[in-house]
mmCIF file with all atom_site columns, C-alpha atoms in Angstrom:
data_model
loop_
_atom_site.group_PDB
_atom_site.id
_atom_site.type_symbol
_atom_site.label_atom_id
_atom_site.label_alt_id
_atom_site.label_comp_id
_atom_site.label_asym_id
_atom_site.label_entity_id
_atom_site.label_seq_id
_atom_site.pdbx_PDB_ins_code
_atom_site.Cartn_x
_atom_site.Cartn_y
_atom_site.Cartn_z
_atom_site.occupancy
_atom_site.B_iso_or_equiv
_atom_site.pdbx_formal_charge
_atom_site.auth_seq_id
_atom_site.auth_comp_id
_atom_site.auth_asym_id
_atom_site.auth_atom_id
_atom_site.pdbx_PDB_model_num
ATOM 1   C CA . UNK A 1 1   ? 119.082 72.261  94.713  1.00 0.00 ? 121 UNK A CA 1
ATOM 2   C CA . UNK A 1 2   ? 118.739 75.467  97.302  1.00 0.00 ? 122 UNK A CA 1
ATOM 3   C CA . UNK A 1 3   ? 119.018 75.751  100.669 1.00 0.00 ? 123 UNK A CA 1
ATOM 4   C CA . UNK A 1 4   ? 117.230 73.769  103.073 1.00 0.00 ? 124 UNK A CA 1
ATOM 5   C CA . UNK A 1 5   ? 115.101 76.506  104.064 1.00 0.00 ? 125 UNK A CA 1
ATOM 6   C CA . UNK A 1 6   ? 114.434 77.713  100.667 1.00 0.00 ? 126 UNK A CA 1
ATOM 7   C CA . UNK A 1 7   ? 113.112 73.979  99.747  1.00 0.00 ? 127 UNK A CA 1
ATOM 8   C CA . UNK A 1 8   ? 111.191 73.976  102.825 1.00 0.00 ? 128 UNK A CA 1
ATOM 9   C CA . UNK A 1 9   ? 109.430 77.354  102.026 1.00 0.00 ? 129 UNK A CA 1
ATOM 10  C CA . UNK A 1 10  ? 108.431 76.074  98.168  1.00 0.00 ? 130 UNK A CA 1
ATOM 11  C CA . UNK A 1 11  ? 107.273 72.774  99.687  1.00 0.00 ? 131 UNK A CA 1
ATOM 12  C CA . UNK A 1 12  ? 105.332 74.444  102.139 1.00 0.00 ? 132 UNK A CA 1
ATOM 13  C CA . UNK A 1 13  ? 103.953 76.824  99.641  1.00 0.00 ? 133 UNK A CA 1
ATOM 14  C CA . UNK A 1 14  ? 102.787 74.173  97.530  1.00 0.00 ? 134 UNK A CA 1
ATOM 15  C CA . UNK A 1 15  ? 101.151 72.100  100.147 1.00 0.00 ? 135 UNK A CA 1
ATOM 16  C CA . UNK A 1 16  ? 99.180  74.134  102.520 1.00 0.00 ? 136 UNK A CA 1
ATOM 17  C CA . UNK A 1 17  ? 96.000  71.714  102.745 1.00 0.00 ? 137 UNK A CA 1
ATOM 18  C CA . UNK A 1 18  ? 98.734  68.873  103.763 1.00 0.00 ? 138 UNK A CA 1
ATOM 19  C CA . UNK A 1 19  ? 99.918  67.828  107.058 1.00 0.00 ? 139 UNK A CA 1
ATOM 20  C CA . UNK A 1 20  ? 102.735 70.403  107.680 1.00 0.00 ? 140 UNK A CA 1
ATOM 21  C CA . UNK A 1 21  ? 103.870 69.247  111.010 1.00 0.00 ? 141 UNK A CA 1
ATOM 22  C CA . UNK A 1 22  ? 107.494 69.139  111.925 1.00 0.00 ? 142 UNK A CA 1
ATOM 23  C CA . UNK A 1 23  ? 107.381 65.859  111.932 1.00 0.00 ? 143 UNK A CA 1
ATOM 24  C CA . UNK A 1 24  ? 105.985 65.037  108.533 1.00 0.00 ? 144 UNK A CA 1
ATOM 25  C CA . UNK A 1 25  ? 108.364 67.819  107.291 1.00 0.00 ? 145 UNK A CA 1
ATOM 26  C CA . UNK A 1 26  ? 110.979 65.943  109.103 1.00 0.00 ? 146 UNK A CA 1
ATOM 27  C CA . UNK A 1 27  ? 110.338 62.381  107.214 1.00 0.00 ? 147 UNK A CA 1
ATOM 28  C CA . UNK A 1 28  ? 110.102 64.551  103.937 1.00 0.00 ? 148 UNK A CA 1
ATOM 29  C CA . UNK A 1 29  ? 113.523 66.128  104.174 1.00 0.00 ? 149 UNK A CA 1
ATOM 30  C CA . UNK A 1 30  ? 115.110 63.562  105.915 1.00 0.00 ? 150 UNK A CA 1
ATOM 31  C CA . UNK A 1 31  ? 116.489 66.583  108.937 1.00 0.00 ? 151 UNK A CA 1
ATOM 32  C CA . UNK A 1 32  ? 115.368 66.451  112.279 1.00 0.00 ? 152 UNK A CA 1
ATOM 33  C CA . UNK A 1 33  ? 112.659 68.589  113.201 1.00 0.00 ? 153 UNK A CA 1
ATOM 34  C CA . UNK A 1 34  ? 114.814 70.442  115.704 1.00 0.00 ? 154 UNK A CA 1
ATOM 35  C CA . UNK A 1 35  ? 117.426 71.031  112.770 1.00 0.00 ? 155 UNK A CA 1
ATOM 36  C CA . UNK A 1 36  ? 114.214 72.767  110.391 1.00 0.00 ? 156 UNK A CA 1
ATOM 37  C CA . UNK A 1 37  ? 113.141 74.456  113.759 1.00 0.00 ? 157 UNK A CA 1
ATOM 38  C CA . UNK A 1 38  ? 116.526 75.886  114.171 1.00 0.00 ? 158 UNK A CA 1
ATOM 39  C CA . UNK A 1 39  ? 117.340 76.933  110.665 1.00 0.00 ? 159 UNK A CA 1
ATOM 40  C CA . UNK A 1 40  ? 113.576 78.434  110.516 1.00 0.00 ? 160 UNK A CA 1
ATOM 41  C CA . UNK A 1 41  ? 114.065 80.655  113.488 1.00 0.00 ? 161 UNK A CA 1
ATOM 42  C CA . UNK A 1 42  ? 117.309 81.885  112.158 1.00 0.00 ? 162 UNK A CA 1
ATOM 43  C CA . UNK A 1 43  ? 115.833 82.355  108.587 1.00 0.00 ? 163 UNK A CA 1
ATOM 44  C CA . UNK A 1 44  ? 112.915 84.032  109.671 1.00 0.00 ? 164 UNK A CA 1
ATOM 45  C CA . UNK A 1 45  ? 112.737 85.017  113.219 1.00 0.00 ? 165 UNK A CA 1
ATOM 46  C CA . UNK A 1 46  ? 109.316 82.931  113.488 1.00 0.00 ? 166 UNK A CA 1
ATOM 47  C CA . UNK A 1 47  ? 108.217 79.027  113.910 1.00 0.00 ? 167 UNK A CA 1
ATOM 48  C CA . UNK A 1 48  ? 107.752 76.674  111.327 1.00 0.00 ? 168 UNK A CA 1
ATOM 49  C CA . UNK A 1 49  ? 104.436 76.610  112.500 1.00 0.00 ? 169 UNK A CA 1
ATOM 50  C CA . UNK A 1 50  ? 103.419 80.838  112.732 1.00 0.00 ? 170 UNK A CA 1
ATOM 51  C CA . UNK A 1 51  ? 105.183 80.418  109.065 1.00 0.00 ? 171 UNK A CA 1
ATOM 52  C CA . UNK A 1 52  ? 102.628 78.043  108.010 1.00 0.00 ? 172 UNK A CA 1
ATOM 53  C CA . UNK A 1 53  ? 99.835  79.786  109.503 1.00 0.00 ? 173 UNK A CA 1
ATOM 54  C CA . UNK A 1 54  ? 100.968 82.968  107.850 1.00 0.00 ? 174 UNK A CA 1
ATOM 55  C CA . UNK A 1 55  ? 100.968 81.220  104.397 1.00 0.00 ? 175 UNK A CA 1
ATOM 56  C CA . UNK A 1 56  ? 97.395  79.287  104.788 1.00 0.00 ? 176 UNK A CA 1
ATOM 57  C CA . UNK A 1 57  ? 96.223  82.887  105.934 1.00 0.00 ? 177 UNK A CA 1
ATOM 58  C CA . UNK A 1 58  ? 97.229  84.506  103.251 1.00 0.00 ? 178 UNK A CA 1
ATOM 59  C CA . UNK A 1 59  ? 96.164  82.093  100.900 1.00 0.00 ? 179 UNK A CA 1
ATOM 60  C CA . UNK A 1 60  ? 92.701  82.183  102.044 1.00 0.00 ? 180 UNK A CA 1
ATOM 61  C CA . UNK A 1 61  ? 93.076  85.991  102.139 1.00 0.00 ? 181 UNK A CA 1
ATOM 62  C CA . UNK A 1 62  ? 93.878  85.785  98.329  1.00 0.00 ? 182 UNK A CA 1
ATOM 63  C CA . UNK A 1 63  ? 90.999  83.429  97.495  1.00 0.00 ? 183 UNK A CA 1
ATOM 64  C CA . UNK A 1 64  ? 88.621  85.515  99.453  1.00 0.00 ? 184 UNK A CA 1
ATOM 65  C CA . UNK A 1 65  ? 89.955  88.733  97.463  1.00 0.00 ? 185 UNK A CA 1
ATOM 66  C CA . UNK A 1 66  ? 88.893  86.755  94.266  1.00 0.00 ? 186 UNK A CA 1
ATOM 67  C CA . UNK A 1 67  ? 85.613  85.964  95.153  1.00 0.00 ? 187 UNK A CA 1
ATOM 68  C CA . UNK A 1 68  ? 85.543  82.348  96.496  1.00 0.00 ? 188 UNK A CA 1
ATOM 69  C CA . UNK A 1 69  ? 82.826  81.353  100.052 1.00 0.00 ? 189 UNK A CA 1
ATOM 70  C CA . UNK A 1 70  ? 85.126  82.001  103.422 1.00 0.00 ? 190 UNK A CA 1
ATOM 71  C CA . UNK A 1 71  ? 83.235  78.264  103.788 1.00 0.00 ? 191 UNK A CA 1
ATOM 72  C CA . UNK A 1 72  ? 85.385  76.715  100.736 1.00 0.00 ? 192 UNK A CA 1
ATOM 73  C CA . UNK A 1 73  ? 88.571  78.608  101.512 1.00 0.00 ? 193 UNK A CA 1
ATOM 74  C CA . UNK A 1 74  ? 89.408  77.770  104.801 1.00 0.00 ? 194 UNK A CA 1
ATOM 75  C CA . UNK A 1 75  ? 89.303  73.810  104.300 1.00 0.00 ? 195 UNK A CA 1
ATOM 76  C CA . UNK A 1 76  ? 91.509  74.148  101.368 1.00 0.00 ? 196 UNK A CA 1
ATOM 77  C CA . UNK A 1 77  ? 94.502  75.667  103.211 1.00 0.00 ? 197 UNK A CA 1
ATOM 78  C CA . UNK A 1 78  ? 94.671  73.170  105.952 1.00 0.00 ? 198 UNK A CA 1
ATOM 79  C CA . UNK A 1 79  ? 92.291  74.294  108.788 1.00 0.00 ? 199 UNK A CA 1
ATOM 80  C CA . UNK A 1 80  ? 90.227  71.780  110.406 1.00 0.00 ? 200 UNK A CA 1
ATOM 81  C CA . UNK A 1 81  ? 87.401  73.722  111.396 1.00 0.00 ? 201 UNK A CA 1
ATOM 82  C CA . UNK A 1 82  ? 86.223  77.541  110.932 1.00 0.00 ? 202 UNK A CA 1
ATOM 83  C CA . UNK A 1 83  ? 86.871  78.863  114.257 1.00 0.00 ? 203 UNK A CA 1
ATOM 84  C CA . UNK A 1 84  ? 89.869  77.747  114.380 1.00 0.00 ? 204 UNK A CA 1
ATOM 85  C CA . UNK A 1 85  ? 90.695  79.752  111.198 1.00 0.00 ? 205 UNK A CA 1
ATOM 86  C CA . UNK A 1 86  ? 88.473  82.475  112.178 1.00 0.00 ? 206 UNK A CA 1
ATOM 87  C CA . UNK A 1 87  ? 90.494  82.924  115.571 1.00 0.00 ? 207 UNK A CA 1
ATOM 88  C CA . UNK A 1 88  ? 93.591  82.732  113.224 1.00 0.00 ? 208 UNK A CA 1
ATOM 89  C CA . UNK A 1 89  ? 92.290  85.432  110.665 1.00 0.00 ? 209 UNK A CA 1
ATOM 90  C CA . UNK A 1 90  ? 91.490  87.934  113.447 1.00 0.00 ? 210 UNK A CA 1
ATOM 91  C CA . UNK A 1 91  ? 94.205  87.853  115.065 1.00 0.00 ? 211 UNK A CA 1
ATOM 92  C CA . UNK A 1 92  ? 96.666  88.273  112.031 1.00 0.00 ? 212 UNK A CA 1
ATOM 93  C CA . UNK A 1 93  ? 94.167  91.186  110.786 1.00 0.00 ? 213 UNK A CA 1
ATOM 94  C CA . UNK A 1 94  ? 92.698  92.128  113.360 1.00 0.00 ? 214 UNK A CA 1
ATOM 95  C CA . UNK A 1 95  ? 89.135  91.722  111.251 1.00 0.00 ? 215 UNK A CA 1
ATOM 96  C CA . UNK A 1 96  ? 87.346  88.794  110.652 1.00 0.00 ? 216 UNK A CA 1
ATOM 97  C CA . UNK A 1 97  ? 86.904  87.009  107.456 1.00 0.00 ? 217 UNK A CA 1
ATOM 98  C CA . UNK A 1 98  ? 82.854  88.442  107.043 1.00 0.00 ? 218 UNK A CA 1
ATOM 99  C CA . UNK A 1 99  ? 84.367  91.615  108.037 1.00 0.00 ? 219 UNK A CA 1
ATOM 100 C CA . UNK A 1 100 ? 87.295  91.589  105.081 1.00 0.00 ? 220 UNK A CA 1
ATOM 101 C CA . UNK A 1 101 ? 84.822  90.072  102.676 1.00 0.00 ? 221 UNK A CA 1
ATOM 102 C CA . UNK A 1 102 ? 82.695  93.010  103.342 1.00 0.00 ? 222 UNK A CA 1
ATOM 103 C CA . UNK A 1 103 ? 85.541  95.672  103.426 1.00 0.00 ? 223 UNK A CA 1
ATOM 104 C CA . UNK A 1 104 ? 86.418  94.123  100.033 1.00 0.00 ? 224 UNK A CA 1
ATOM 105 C CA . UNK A 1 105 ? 82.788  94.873  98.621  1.00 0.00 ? 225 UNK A CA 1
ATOM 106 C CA . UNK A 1 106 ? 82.290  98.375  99.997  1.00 0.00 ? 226 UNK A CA 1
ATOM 107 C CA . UNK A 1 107 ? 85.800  99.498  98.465  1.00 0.00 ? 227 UNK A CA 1
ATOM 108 C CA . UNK A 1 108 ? 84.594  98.099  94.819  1.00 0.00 ? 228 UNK A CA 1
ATOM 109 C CA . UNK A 1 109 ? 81.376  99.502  95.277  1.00 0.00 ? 229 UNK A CA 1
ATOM 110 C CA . UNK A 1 110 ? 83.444  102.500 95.753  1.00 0.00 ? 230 UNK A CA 1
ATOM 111 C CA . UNK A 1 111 ? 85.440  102.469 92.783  1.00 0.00 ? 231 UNK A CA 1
ATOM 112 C CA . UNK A 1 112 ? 82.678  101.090 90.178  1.00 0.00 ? 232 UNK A CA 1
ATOM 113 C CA . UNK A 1 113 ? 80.743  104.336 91.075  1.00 0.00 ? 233 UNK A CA 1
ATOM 114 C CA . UNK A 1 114 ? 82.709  106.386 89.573  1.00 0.00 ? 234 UNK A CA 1
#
C-alpha cells in the first residue's frame, strides 16, 4: 500500500482544510509523530509542518490562478485567519496574494491584446 511517506503525502494532499497536526496524523497512521517527523525530514529535507504549508499555499495559489476571492481560498486550505495566510503567502513568494492576483490580471491583459 506505499510507503509511509508516500501515504502521508496523498493524505495530506487530500485534506488540507483538516487538522494536519502531527498528532492527528499520528492517531491516523497509527506511527508516532516523531517516527513521521523523522521519515519526513529524510524524505524531504523539510517539516511535516513547512510541507503542509507548502501544499495549502499552493493550493490557494492554484485557486487564485483560476479566478476564485483570496477571501474564499484561504479558509478552504486550512488557515484560520487571513494574516496568518497572508504572512505565509509573502514569505513563500515574496508578493502578497492582492499583489499575485493583480500580476495574474496584468499578464492576461497582456496576452488578450494581442
Amino acid at each position: 500500500q506505499g510507503s509511509l511517506f508516500t501515504r502521508l503525502c496523498e493524505y495530506i494532499n487530500t485534506h488540507l482544510d483538516e487538522d494536519l497536526s502531527l498528532n492527528a496524523l499520528s492517531r491516523e497512521f497509527y506511527v508516532s509523530k516523531y517516527h513521521i517527523s523523522h521519515v519526513f525530514k529524510d524524505e524531504t529535507g523539510i517539516s511535516v509542518h513547512q510541507y503542509i504549508l507548502k501544499k495549502r499555499l499552493d493550493a490557494c495559489k492554484s485557486a487564485i490562478r483560476s479566478g476564485d476571492k483570496i477571501t474564499s481560498v484561504y479558509p478552504v486550505f486550512g488557515f484560520r485567519d487571513y494574516s496568518a495566510f497572508y504572512r505565509a503567502f509573502r514569505k513563500e513568494y515574496g508578493i502578497s496574494p492582492k499583489e499575485y492576483r493583480e500580476m495574474l490580471e496584468k499578464l492576461e491583459a497582456m496576452s488578450g491584446s494581442d
